[in-house]
CSV table of C-alpha atoms in Angstrom, one decimal:
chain,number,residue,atom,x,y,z
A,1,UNK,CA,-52.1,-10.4,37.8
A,2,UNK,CA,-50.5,-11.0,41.3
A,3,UNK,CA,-54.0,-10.5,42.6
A,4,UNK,CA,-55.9,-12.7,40.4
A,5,UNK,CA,-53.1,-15.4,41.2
A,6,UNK,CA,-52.8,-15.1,45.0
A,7,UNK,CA,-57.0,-15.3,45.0
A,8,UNK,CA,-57.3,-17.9,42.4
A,9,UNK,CA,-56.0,-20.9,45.0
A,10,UNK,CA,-58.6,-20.0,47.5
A,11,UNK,CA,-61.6,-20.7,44.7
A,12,UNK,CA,-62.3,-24.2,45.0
A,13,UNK,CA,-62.3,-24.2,49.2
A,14,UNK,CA,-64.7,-21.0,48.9
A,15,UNK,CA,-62.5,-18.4,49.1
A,16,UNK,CA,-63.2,-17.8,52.5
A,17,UNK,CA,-59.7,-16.3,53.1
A,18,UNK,CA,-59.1,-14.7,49.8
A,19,UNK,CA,-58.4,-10.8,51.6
A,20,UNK,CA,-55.9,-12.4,54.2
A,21,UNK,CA,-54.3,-13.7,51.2
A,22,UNK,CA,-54.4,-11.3,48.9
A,23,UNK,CA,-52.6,-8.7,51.4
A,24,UNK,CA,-50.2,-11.5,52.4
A,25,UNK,CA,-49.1,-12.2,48.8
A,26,UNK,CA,-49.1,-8.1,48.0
A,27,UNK,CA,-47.3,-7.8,50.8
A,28,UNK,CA,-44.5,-10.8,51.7
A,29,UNK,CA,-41.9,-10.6,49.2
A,30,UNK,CA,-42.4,-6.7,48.7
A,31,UNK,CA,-41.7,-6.5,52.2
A,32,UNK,CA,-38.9,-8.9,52.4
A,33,UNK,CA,-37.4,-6.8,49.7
A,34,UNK,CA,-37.8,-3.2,51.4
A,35,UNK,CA,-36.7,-4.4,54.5
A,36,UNK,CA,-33.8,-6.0,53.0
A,37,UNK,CA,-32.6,-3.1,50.9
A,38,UNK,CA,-33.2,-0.8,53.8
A,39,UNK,CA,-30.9,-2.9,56.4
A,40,UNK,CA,-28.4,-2.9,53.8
A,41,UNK,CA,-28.2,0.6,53.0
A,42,UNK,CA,-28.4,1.5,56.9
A,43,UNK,CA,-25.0,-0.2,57.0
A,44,UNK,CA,-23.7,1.2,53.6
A,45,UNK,CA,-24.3,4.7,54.9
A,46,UNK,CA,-22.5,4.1,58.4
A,47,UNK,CA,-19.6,3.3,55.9
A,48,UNK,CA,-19.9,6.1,54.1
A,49,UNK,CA,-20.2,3.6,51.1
A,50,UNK,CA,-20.6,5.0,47.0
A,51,UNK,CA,-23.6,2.3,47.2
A,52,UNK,CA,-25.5,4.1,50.0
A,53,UNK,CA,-28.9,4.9,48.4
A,54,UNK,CA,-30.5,8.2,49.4
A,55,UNK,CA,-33.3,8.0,52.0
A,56,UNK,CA,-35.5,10.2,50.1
A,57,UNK,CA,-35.0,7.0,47.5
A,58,UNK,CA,-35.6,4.5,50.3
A,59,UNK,CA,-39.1,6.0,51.2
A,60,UNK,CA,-40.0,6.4,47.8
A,61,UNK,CA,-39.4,2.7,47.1
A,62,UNK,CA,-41.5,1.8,50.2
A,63,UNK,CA,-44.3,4.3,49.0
A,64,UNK,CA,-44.8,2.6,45.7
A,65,UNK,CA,-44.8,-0.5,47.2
A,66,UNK,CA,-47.2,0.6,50.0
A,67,UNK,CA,-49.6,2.7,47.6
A,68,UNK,CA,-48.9,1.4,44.2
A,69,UNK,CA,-48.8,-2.7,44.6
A,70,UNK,CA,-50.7,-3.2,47.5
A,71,UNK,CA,-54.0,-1.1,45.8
A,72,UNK,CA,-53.4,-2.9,42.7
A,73,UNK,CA,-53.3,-6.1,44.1
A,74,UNK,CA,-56.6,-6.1,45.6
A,75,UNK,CA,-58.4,-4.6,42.9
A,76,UNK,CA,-57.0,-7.6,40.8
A,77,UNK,CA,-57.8,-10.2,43.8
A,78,UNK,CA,-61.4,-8.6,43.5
A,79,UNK,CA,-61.7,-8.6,39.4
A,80,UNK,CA,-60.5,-12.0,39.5
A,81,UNK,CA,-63.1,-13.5,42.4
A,82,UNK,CA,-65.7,-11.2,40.4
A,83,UNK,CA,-64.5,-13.3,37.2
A,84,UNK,CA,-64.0,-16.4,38.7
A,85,UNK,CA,-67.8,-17.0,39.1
A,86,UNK,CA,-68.6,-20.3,41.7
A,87,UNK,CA,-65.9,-23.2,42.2
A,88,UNK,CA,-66.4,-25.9,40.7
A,89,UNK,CA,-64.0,-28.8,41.9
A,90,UNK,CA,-63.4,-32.1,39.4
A,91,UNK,CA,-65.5,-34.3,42.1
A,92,UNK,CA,-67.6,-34.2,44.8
A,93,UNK,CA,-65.8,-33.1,48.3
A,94,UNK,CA,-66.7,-34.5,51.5
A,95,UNK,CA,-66.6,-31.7,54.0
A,96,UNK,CA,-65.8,-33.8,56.9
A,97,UNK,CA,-61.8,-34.4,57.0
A,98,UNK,CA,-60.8,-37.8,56.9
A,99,UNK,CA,-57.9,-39.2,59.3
A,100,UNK,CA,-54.8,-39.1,57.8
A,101,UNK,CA,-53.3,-42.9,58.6
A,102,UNK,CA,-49.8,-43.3,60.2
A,103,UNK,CA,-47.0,-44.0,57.3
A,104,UNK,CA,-43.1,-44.0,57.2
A,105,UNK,CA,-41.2,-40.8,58.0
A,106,UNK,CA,-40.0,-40.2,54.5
A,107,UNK,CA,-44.0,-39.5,53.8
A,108,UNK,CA,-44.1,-37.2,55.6
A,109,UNK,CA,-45.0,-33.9,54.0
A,110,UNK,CA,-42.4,-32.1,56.0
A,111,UNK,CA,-40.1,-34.7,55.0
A,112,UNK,CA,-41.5,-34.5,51.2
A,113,UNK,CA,-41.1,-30.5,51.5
A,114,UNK,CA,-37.3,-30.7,52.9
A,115,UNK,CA,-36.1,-33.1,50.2
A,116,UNK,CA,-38.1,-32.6,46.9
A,117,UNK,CA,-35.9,-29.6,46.1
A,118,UNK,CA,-32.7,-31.7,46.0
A,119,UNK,CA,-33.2,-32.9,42.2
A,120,UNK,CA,-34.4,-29.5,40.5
A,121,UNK,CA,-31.0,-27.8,42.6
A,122,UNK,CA,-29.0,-30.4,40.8
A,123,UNK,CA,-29.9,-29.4,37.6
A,124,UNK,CA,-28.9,-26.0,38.0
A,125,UNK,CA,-26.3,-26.0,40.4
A,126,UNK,CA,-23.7,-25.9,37.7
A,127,UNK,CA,-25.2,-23.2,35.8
A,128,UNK,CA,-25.4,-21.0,39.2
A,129,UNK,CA,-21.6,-21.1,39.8
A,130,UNK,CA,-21.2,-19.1,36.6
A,131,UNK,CA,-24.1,-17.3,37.7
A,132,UNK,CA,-22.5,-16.1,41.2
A,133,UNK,CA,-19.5,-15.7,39.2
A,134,UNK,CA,-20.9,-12.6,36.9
A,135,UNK,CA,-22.5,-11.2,40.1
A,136,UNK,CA,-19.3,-11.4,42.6
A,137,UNK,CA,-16.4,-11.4,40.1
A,138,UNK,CA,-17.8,-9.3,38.3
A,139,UNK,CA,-17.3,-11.1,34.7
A,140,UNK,CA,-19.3,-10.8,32.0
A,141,UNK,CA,-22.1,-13.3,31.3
A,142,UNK,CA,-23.1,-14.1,27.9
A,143,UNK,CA,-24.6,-17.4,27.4
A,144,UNK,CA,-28.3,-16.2,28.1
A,145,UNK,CA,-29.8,-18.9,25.5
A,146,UNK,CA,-27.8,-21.9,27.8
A,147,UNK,CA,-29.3,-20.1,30.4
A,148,UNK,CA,-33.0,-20.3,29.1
A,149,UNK,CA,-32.2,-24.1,28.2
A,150,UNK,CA,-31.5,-24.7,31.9
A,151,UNK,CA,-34.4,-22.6,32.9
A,152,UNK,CA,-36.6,-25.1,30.9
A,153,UNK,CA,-34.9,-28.2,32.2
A,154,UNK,CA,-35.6,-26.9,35.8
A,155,UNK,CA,-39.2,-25.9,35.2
A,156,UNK,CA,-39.7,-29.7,33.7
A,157,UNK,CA,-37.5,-31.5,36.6
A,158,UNK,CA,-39.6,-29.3,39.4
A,159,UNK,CA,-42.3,-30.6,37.3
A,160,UNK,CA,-41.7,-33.7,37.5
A,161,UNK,CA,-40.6,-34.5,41.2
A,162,UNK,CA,-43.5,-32.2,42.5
A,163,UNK,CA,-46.0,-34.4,40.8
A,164,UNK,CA,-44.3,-37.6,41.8
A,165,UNK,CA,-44.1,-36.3,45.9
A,166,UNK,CA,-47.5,-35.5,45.9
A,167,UNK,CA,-48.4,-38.7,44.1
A,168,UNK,CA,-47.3,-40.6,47.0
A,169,UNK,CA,-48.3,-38.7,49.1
A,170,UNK,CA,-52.1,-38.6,47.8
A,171,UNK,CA,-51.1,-42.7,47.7
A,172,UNK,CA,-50.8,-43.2,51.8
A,173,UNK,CA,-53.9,-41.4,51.9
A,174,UNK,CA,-52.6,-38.0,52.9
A,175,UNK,CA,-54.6,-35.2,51.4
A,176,UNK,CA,-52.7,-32.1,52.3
A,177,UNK,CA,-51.0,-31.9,49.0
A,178,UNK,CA,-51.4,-27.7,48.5
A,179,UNK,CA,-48.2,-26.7,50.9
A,180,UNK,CA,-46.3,-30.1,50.3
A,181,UNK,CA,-46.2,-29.6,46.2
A,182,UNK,CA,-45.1,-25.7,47.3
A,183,UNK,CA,-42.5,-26.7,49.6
A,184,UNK,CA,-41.2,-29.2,48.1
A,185,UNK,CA,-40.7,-27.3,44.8
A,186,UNK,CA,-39.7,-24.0,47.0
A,187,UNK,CA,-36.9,-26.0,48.9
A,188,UNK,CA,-34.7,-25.4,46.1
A,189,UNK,CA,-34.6,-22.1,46.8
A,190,UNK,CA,-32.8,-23.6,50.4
A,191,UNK,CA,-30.0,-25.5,48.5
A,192,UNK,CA,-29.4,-22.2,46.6
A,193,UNK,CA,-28.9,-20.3,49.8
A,194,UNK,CA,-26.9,-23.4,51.1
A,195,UNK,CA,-24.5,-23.6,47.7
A,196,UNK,CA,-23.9,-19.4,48.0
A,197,UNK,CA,-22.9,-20.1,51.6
A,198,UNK,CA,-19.9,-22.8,49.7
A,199,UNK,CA,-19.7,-20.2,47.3
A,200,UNK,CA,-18.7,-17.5,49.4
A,201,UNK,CA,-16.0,-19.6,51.6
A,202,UNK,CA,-14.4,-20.9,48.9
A,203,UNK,CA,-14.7,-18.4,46.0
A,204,UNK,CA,-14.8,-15.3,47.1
A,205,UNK,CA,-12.3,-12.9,48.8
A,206,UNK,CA,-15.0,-10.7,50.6
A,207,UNK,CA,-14.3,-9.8,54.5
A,208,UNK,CA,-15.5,-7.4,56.8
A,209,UNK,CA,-19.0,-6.8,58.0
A,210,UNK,CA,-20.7,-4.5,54.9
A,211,UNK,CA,-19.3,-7.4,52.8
A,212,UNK,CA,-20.5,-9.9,54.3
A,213,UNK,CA,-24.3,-8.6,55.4
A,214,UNK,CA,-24.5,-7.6,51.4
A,215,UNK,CA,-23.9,-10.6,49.8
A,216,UNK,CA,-26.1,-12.4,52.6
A,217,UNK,CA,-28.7,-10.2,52.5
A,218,UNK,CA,-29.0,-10.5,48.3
A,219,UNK,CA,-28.4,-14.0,48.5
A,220,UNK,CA,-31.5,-14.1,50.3
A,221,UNK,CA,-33.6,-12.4,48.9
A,222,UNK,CA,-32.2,-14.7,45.3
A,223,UNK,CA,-32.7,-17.8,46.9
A,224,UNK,CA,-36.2,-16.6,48.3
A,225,UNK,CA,-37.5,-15.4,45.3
A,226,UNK,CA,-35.8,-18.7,43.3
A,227,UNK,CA,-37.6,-20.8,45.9
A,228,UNK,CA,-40.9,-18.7,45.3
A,229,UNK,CA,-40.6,-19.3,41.4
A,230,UNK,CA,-40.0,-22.9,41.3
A,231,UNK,CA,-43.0,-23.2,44.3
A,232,UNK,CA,-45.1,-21.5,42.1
A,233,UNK,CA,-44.6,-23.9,39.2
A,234,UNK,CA,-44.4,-27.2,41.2
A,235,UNK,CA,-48.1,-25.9,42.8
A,236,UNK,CA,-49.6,-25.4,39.7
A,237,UNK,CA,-48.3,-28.4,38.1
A,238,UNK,CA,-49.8,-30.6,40.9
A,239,UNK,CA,-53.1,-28.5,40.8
A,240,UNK,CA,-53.6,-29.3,37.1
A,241,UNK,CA,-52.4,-32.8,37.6
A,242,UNK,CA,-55.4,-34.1,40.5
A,243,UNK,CA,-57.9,-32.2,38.6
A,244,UNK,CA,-57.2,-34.4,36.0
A,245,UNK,CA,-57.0,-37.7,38.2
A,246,UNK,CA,-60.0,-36.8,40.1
A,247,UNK,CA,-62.0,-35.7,37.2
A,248,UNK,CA,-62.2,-39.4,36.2
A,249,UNK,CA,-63.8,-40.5,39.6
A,250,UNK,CA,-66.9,-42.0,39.6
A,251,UNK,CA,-69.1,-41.0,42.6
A,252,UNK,CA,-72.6,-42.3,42.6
């Protein structure tokens, strides 16, 4: 499935790049993870920590990702190109890139890709205090179906502003719409990092260095994979929303 999905955006452009990106998107967060878990246990062990993992677990946990994920991934990237047959895009393209006009800053896609997380973090940013609070306090969380009700609302505000930044966007005649509607879905995943810096200032008691590089270091790679998640869904929602727009033009 991951490969199918990290192959499938390359379709209607040809798919020129479709191996890059398959090994990029086996590869990233895996990676991120190992690398991660291994910097934190390198600590844990120099403090003789009860949450050192063996090494022999370490490598094994690399191994599967190295032989089991990455294999799999490109056998799906293939059976889904295989699948996939020729793209067909809603219109006609022209394969000579238009210039992109000059327009305000806050059009910018940069701009568009800082700020369009701000909305979806609000409507969670409540829900991640208790969150942080059943991680780091170490109470017990129990209201999973409020939590799938705020899941929803997320997944239908990141909706909702992704389509709206890139329908401006696509208004001042600005076609690079692919990593805008990521980023500026996957931002969110910065004002989670950002709130679990306040969180640990102000709510928790941890000091020293072990404390400190583990709650960092899994706050990252939260925040990372939150900010993948909700890029995820704000790319496909856009995707789905210009093929329908530009399935209505009329080129003669």
């Amino acid at each position: 499935s991951s490969g199918i999905n990290a192959e499938w955006p390359l379709r209607p452009g040809g798919g020129r790049r479709w191996i890059r990106q398959s090994l990029v998107g086996a590869s990233l967060f895996p990676g991120v993870v190992c690398s991660t878990s291994f910097f934190i246990n390198f600590i844990a062990i120099s403090y003789h920590s009860a949450k050192a993992i063996p090494f022999t677990s370490m490598i094994a946990i690399a191994s599967i990702c190295l032989f089991i994920i990455l294999p799999l991934t490109m056998v799906g990237a293939v059976f889904g190109r295989n699948v996939s047959g020729t793209p067909k895009p809603p219109c006609r393209i022209n394969p000579v890139p238009r210039q992109i006009p000059e327009k305000k800053w806050f059009m910018e896609p940069s701009f568009i890709g800082f700020a369009g997380g701000i909305l979806p973090f609000g409507s969670v940013f409540i829900e991640m205090y208790f969150i942080f609070t059943s991680f780091w306090a170490y109470k017990i969380y129990y209201v999973y179906g409020f939590m799938l009700l705020v899941y929803l609302i997320l997944m239908a505000v990141t909706i909702c502003i992704t389509i709206v930044c890139i329908y401006f966007l696509l208004n001042s005649e600005d076609y690079r719409w692919q990593w805008t509607s990521f980023l500026s879905a996957a931002s969110t995943g910065f004002y989670i990092y950002l709130y679990a810096i306040y969180y640990f200032v102000f709510k928790t008691k941890m000091y020293g260095l072990f404390q400190t590089v583990f709650y960092f270091a899994n706050m990252f790679v939260f925040s990372l994979a939150f900010g993948i998640m909700c890029g995820t869904i704000g790319y496909l929602a856009c995707r789905i929303f210009i093929y329908k727009i530009y399935a209505t033009v009329k080129i003669d």
